[in-house]
Tab-separated table of C-alpha atoms and ligand atoms in Angstrom:
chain	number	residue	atom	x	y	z
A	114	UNK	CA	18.481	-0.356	7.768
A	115	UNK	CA	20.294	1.717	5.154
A	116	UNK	CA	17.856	3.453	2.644
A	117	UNK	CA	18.154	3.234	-1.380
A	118	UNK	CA	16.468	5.244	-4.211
A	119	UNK	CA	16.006	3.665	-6.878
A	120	UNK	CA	15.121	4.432	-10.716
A	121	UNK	CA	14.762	2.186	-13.300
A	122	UNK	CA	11.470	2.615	-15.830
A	123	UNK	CA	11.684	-0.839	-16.663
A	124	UNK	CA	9.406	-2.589	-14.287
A	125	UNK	CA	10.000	-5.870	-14.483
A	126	UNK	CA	13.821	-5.113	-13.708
A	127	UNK	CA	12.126	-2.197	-11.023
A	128	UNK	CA	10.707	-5.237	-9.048
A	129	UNK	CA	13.556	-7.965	-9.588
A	130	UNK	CA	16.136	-4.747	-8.424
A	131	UNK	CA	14.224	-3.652	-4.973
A	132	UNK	CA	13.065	-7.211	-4.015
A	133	UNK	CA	16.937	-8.252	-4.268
A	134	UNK	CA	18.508	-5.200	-2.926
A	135	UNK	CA	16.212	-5.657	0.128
A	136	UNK	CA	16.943	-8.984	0.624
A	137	UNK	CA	20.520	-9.274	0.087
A	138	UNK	CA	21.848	-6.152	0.970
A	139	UNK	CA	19.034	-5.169	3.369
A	140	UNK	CA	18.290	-1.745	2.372
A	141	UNK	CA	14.981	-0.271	2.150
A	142	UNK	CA	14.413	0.860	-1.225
A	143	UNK	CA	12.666	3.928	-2.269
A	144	UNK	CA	11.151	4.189	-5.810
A	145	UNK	CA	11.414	7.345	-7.697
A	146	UNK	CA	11.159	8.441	-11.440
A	147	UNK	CA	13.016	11.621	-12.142
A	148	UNK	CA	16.245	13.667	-10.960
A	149	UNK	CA	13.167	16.287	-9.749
A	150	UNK	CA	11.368	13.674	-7.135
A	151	UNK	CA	14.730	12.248	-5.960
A	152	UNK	CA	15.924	15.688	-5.734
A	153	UNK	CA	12.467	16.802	-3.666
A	154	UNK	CA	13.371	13.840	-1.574
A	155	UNK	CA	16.875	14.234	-0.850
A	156	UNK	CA	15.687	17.695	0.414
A	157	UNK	CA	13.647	15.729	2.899
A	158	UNK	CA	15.902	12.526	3.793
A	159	UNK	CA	19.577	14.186	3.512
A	160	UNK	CA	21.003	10.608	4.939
A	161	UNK	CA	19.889	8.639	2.290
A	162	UNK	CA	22.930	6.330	1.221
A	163	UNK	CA	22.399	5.177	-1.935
A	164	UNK	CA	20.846	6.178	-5.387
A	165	UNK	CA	20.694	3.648	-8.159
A	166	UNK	CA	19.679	5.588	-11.357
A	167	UNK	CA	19.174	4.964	-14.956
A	168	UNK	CA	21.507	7.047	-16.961
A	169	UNK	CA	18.644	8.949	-18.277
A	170	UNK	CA	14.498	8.749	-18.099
A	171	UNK	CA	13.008	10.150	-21.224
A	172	UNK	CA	14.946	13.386	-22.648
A	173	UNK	CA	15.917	13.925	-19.033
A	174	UNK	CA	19.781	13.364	-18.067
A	175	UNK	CA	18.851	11.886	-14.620
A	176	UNK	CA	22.268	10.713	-13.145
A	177	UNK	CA	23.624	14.200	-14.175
A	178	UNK	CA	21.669	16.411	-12.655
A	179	UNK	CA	21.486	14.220	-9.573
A	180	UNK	CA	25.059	14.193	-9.686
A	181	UNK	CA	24.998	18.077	-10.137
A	182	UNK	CA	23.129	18.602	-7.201
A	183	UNK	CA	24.857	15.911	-4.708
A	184	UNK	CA	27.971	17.925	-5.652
A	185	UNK	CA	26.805	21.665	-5.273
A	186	UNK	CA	25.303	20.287	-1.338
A	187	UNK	CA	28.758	18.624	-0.681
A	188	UNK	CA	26.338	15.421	0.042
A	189	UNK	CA	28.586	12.164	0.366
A	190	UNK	CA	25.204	9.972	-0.720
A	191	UNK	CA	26.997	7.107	-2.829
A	192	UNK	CA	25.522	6.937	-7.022
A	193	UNK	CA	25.396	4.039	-9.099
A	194	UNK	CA	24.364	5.099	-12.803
A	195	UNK	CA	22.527	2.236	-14.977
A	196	UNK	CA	23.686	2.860	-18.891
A	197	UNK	CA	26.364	4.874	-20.402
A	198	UNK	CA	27.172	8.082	-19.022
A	199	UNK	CA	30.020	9.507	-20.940
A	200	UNK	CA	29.557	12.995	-18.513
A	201	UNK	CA	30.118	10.880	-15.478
A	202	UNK	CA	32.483	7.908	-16.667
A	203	UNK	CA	35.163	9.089	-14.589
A	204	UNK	CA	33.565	9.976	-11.504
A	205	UNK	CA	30.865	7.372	-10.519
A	206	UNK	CA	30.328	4.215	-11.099
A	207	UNK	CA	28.314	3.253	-14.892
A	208	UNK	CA	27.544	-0.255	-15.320
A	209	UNK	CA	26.979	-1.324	-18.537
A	210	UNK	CA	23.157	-2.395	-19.496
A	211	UNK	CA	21.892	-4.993	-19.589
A	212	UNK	CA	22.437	-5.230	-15.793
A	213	UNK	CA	22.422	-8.245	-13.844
A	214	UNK	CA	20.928	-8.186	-10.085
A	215	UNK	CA	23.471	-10.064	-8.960
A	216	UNK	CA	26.114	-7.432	-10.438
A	217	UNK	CA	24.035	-4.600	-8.987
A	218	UNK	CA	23.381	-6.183	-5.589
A	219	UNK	CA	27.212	-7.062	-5.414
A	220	UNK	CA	28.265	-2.799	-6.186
A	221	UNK	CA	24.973	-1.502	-4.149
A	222	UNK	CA	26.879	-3.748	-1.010
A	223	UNK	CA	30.362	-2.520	-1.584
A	224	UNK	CA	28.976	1.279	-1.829
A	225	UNK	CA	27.086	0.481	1.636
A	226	UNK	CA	29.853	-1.490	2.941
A	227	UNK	CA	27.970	-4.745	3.385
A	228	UNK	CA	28.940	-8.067	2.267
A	229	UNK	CA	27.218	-9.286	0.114
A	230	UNK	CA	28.435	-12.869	-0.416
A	231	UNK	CA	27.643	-13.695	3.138
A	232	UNK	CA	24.035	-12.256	3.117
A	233	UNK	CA	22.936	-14.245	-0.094
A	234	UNK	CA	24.361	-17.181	1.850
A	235	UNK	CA	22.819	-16.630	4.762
A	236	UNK	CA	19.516	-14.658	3.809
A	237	UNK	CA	18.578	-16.994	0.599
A	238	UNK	CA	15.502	-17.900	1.601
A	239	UNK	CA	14.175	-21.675	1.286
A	240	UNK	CA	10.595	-20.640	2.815
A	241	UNK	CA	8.505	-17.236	2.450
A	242	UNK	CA	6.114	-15.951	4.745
A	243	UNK	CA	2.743	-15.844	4.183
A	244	UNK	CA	0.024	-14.258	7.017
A	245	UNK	CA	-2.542	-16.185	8.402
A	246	UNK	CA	-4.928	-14.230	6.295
A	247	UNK	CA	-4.466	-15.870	3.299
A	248	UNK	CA	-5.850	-18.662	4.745
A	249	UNK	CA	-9.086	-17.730	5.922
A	250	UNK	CA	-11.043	-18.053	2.547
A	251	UNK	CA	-9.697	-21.634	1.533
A	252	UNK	CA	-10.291	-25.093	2.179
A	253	UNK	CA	-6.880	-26.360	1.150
A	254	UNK	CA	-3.837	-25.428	0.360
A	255	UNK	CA	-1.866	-26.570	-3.443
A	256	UNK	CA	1.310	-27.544	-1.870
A	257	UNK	CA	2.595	-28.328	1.880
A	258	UNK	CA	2.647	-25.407	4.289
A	259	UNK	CA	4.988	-25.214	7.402
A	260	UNK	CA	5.742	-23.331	10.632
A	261	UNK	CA	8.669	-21.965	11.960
A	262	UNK	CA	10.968	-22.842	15.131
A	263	UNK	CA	13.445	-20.753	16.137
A	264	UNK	CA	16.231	-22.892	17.161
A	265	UNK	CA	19.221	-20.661	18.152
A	266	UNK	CA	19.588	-16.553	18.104
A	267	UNK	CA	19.827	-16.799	13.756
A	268	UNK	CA	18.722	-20.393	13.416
A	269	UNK	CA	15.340	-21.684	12.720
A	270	UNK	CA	13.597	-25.010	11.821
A	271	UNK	CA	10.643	-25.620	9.646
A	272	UNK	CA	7.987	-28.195	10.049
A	273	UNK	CA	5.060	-29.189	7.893
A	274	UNK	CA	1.431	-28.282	9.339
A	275	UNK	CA	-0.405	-28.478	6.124
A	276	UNK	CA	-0.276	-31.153	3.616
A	277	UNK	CA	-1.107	-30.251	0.320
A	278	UNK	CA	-4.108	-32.688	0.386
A	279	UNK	CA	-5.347	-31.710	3.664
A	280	UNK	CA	-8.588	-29.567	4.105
A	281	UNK	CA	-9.569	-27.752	6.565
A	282	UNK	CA	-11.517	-24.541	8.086
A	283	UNK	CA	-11.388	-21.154	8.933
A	284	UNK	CA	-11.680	-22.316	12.755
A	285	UNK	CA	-8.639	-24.392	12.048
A	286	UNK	CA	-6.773	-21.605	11.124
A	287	UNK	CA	-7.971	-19.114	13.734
A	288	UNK	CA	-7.015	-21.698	16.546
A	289	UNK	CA	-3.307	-20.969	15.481
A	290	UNK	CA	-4.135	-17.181	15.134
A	291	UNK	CA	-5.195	-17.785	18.992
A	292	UNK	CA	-1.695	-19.313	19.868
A	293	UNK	CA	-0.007	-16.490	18.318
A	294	UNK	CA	0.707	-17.623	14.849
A	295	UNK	CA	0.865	-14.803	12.816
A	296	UNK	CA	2.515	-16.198	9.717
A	297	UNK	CA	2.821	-20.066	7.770
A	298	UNK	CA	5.917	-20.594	5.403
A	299	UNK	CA	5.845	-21.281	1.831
A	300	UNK	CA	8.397	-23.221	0.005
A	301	UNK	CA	10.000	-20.481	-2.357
A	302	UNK	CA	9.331	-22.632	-5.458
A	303	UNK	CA	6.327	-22.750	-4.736
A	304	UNK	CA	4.870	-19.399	-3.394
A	305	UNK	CA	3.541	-17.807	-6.960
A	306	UNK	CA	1.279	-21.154	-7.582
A	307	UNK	CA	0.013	-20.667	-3.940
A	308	UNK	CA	-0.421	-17.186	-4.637
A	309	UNK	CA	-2.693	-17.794	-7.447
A	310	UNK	CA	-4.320	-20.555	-6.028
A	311	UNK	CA	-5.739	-18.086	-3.059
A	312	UNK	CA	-6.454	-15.217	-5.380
A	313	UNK	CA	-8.416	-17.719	-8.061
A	314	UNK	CA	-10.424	-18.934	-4.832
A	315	UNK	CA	-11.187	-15.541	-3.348
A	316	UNK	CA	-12.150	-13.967	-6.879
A	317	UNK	CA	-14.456	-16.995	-7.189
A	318	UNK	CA	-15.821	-16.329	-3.613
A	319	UNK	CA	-16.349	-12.257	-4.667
A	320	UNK	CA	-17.857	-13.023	-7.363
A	321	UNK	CA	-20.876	-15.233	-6.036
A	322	UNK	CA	-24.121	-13.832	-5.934
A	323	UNK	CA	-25.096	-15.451	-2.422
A	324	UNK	CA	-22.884	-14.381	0.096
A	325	UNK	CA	-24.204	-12.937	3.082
A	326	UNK	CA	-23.764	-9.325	3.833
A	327	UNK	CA	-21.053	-10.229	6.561
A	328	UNK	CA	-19.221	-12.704	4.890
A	329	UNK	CA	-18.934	-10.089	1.771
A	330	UNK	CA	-17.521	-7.836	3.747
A	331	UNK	CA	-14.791	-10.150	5.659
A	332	UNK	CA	-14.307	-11.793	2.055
A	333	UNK	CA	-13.601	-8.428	0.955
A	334	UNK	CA	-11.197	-8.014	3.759
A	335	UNK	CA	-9.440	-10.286	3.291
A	336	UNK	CA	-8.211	-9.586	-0.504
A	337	UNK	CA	-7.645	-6.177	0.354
A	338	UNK	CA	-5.076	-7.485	2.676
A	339	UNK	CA	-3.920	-9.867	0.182
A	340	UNK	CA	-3.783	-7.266	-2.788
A	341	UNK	CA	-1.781	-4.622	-0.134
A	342	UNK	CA	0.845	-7.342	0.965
A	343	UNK	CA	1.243	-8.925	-2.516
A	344	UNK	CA	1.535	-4.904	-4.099
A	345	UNK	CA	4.303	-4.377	-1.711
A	346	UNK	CA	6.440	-7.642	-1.574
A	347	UNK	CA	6.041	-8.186	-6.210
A	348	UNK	CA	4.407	-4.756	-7.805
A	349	UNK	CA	1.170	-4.483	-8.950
A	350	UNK	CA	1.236	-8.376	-10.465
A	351	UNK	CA	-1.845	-9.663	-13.102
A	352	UNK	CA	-3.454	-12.257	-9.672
A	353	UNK	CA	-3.282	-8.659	-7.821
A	354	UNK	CA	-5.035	-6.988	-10.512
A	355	UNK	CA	-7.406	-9.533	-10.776
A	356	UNK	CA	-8.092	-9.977	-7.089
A	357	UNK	CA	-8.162	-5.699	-6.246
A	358	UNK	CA	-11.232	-5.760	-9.334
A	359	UNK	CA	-12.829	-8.187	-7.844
A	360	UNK	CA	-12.971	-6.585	-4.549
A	361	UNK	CA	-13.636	-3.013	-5.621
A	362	UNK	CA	-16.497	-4.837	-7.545
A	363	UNK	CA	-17.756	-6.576	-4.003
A	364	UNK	CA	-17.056	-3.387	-1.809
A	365	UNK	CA	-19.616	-1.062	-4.455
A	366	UNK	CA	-21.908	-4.255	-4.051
A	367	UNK	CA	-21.919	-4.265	-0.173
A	368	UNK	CA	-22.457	-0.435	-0.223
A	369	UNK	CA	-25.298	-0.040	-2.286
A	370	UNK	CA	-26.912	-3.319	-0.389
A	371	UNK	CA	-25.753	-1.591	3.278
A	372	UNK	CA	-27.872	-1.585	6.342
A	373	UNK	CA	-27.883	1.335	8.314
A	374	UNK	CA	-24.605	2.786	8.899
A	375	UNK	CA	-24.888	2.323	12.734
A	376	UNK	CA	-25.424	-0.957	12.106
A	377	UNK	CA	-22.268	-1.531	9.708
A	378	UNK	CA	-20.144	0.383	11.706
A	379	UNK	CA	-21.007	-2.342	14.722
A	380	UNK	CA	-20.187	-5.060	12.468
A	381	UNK	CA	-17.148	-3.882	11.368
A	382	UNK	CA	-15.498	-3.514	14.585
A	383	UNK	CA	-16.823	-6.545	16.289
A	384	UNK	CA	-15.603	-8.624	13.361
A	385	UNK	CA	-12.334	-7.983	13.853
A	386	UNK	CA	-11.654	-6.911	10.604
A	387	UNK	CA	-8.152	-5.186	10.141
A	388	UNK	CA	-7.938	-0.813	10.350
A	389	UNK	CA	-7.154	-0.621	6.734
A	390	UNK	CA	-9.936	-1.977	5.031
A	391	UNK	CA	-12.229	-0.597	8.111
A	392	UNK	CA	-11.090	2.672	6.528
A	393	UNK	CA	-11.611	1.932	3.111
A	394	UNK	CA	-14.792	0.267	3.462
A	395	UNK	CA	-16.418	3.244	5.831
A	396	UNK	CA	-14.727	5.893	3.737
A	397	UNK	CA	-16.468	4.661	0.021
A	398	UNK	CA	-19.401	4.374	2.315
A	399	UNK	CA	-19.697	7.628	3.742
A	400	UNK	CA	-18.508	8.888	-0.003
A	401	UNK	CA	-20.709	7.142	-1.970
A	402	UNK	CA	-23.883	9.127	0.582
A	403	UNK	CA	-22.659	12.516	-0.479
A	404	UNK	CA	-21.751	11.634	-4.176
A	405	UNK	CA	-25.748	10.415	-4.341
A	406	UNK	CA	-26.945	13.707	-3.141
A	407	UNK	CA	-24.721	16.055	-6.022
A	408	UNK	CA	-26.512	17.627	-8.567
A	409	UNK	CA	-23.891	16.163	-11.084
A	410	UNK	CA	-23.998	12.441	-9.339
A	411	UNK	CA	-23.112	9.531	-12.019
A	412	UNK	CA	-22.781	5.950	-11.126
A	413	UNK	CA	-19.431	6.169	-12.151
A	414	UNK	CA	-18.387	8.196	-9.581
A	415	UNK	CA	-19.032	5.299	-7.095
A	416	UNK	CA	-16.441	3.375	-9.038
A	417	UNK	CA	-13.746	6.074	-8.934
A	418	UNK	CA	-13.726	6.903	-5.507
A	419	UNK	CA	-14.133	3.456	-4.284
A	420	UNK	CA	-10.941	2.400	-6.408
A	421	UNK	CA	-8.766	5.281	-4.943
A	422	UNK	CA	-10.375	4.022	-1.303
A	423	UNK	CA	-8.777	0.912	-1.761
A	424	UNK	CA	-5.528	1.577	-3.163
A	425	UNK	CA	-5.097	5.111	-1.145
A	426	UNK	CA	-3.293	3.529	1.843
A	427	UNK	CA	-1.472	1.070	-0.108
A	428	UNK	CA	1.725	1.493	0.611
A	429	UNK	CA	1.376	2.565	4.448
A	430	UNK	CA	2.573	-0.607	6.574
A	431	UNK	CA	0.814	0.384	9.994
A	432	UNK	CA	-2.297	1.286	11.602
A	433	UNK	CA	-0.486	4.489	12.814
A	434	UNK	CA	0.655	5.787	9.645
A	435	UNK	CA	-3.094	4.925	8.115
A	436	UNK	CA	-4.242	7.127	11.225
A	437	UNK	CA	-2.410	10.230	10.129
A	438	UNK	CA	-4.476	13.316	8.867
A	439	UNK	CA	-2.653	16.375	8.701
A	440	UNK	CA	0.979	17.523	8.848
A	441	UNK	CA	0.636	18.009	13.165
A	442	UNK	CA	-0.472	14.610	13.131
A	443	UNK	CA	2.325	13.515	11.487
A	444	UNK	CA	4.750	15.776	13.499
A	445	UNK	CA	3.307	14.248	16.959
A	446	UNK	CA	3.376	10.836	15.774
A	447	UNK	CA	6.217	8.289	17.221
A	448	UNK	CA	6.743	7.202	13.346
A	449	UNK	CA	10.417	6.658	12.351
A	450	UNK	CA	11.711	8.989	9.362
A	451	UNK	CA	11.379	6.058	6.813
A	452	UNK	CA	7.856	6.119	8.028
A	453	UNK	CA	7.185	9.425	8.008
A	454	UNK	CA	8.585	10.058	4.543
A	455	UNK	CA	6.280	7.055	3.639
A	456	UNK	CA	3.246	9.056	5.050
A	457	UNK	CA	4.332	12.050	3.061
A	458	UNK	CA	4.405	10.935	-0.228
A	459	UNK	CA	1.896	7.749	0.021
A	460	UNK	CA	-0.453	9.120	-2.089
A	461	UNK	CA	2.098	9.717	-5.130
A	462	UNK	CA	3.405	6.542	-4.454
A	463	UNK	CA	0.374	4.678	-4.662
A	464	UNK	CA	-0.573	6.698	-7.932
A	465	UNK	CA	2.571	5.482	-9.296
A	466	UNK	CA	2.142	2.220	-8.435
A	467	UNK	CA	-1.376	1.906	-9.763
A	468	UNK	CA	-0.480	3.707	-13.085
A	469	UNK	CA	0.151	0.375	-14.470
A	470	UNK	CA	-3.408	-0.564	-13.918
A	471	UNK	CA	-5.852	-0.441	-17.140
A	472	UNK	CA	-8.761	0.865	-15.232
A	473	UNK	CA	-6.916	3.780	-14.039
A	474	UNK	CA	-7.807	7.049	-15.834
A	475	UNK	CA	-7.123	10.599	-15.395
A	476	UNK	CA	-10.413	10.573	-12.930
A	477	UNK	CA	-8.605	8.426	-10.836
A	478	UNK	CA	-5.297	9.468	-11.010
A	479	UNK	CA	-6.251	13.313	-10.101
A	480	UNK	CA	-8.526	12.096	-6.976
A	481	UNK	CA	-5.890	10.008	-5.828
A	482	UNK	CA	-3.024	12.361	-6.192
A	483	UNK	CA	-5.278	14.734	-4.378
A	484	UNK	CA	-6.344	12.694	-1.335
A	485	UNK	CA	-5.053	14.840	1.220
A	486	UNK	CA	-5.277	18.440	-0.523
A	487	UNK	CA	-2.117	18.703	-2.067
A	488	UNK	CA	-1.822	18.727	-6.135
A	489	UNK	CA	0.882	16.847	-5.927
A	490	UNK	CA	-0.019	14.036	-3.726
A	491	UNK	CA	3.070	14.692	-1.151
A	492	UNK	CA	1.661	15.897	2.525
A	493	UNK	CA	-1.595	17.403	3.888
A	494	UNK	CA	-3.206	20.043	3.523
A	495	UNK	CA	-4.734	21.890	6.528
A	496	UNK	CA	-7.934	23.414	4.840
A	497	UNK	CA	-7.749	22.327	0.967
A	498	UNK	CA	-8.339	25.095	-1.610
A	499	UNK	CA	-11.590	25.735	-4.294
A	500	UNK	CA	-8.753	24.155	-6.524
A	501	UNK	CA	-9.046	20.640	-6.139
A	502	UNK	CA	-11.443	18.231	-8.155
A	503	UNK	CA	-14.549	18.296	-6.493
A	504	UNK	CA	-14.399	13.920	-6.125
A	505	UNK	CA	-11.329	14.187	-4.158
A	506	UNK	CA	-13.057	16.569	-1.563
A	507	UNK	CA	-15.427	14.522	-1.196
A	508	UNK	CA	-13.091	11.824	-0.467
A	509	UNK	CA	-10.863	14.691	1.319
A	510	UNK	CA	-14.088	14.938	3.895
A	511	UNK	CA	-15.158	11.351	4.100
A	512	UNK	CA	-11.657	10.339	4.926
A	513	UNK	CA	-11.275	13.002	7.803
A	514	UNK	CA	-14.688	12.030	9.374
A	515	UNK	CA	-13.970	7.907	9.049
A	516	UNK	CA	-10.306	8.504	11.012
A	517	UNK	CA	-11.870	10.658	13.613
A	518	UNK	CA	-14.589	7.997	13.210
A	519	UNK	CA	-11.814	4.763	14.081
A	520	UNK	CA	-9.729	6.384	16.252
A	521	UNK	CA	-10.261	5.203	19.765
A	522	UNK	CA	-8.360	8.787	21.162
A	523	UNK	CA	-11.111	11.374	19.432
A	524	UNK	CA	-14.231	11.801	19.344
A	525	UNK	CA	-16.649	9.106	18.306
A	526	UNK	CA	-20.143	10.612	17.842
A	527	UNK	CA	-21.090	13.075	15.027
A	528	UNK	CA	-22.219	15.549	16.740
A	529	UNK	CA	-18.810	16.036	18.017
A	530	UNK	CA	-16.844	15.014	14.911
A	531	UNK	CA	-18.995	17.426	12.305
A	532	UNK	CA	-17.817	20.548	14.231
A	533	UNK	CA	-14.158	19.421	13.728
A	534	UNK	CA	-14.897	19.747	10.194
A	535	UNK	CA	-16.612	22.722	9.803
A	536	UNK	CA	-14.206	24.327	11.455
A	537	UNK	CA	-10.775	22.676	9.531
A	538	UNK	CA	-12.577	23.167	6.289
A	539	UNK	CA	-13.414	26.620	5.376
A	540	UNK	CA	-13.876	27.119	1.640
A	541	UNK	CA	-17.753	27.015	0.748
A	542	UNK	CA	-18.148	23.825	-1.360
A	543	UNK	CA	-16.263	21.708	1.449
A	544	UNK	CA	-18.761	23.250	4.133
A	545	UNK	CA	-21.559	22.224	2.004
A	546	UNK	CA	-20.189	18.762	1.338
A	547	UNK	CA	-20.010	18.678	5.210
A	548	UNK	CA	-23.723	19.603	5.297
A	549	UNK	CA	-24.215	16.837	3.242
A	550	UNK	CA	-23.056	14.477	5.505
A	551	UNK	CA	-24.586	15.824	8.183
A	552	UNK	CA	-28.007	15.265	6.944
A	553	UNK	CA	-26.965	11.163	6.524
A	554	UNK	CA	-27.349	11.173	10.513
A	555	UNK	CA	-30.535	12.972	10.671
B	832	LIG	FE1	-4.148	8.502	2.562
């Protein structure tokens, strides 16, 4: 798949653009917001193909100085500039704002030599996938639900397995898990009702008062799913806002009411409940411990670093890019480059995907951006400096010990894992955070 970068500060048309050029052209777009990042990028991902760029973001003069420096590196990357661009008129192509997607999906294919005409025939989609776990908290579904047979090497059929009046259970749906089922289909009209249909029902679920320990937990699972799949296929949309606050809210609930942390851990692996919220949920826990024991400990705290738990990984597709700690992690992994570069600059994407969210702050922003060390949210840094704000190395730790923690290769007892941090993390108040944790376990 070709790869696109993409800037538009609009985000309505940011969404409409990337959803389209995926599906019609089939390139994998990358968001950016200024000539810098793209620039930074480029640096990385030379064989990028395509940059679609507004003419200019603020006072800067984007397609310019992208154009500037695609020139000086003799780099044959194709630009498409959105807006006037008297400097460039002659050179590459401007299209005129407002722009249609259909205009911009038709020149992105001709610049990557696709054809467009016959992939919006063949890839308009009638049905949308949907995975099984947005199933597991309802009792019925708002409109019919299908499966899909494939019927030849690009043909498939699809036939109806829910009726919208039909109710059923969770066993229901995990008997199709069992056969292999890993998605249903959703008629396209009707996918955004059936997305807020689930999201209403889970929020209601979060919100009750006497859910069991467990089934808080798995409930809580199960929108973080939701909130990470719907984040990547629409943006961050009002049901995934409203779903992601309900679950931070029921992940600080289930902390402060946790059993022992032996105890959790047990349930969260026997439950089956999927790596990425295993992470989260382990990391705010073991957080939350040494937050409670600073001097300068506010509730609010809690709040903060269980938000950037949860949206942290959010744009990370696989287990084995959620796995990744440090840059020789990421250099021995079997990750493609798309991946990788995903890795890299995860935690500056999610920050820029979450900026549109009214709880997020500066707080949240800065212990985000610094997740893995860096100031800048791109990469990982080996042993983080005094210069980073003391939440994030707190996260910084907890995340380190809860990967060790989940990965099956390395070691899975404390008394093995704390020496692994002592010895990565050198500066004093990273040692003493470590000491903190260490006295959870005694
Ligand atoms: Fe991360």
């Amino acid at each position: 798949m070709s790869q696109t970068i993409l800037i538009e500060t609009n985000e309505d048309l940011k969404k409409i653009f990337a959803l389209n050029l995926n599906t019609f052209v089939a390139t994998e777009v990358i968001l950016r917001q200024s000539a810098e990042d793209t620039i930074a990028l480029l640096r990385i991902l030379p064989q990028i193909q395509l940059i679609i760029t507004k003419a200019r973001v603020g006072q800067e003069d984007t397609a310019v100085k992208i154009h500037h420096y695609l020139k000086n590196e003799a780099m044959e990357t194709s630009l498409i500039v959105l807006g006037e661009c008297p400097e460039l008129a002659n050179q590459v192509l401007c299209l005129q704002e407002p722009v249609s997607w259909e205009i911009l999906i038709k020149q992105a294919a001709s610049q990557l030599g696709v054809t467009v005409q016959d992939a919006i025939q063949k890839n308009k989609p009638d049905y949308l996938p949907v995975g099984l776990y947005y199933f597991y908290d309802i009792q019925k579904v708002p409109c019919d639900v299908f499966i899909r047979i494939k019927k030849g090497p690009a043909e498939y059929q699809f036939i109806k397995r829910l009726n919208s009046k039909d109710t059923f259970d969770r066993p229901a749906i995990q008997k199709y898990e069992e056969q292999g089922l890993k998605e249903f289909y959703i008629p396209k009209d009707y996918i955004q009702y059936f997305t807020t249909f689930v999201t209403n029902s889970l929020v209601s679920k979060l919100e009750r008062e006497d859910l069991t320990l467990e089934d808080r937990i798995l409930t809580t699972a199960h929108g973080h799913e939701i909130v990470r799949d719907s984040i990547n296929k629409m943006g961050l949309e009002e049901s995934s806002l409203q779903l992601s606050d309900a679950s931070v809210a029921s992940m600080i609930k289930s902390i402060k009411d946790s059993p022992q942390v032996a105890g959790l851990i047990k349930f969260l692996f026997s439950n089956k409940v999927a790596y990425a919220y295993q992470h989260c949920h382990l990391l705010a826990l073991m957080g939350h411990y040494i937050l409670s024991k600073q001097s300068w400990y506010k509730v609010e705290h809690l709040q903060i670093l269980s938000f950037v738990s949860f949206f942290s990984d959010v744009t990370l597709k696989n287990h084995q890019q959620m796995q990744i700690s440090s840059m020789q992690d990421l250099a021995e992994s079997n990750l493609t480059d798309a991946e990788r570069n995903a890795v890299m600059t995860h935690a500056r994407d999610a920050a820029a995907i979450i900026d549109g969210h009214p709880q997020v702050d500066d707080y949240i922003r800065t212990v985000l951006l610094q997740s893995h060390g860096k100031l800048d949210g791109v990469g990982f840094e080996d042993d983080p400096s005094e210069e980073i704000h003391p939440i994030a190395k707190v996260f910084i730790i907890s995340d380190c010990f809860v990967k060790i923690l989940l990965n099956p290769a390395l070691p899975s007892t404390k008394k093995e894992i704390l020496p692994i941090l002592y010895s990565r993390f050198s500066k004093p108040s990273y040692q003493k955070i470590i000491k903190t944790l260490e006295q959870k376990f005694q």
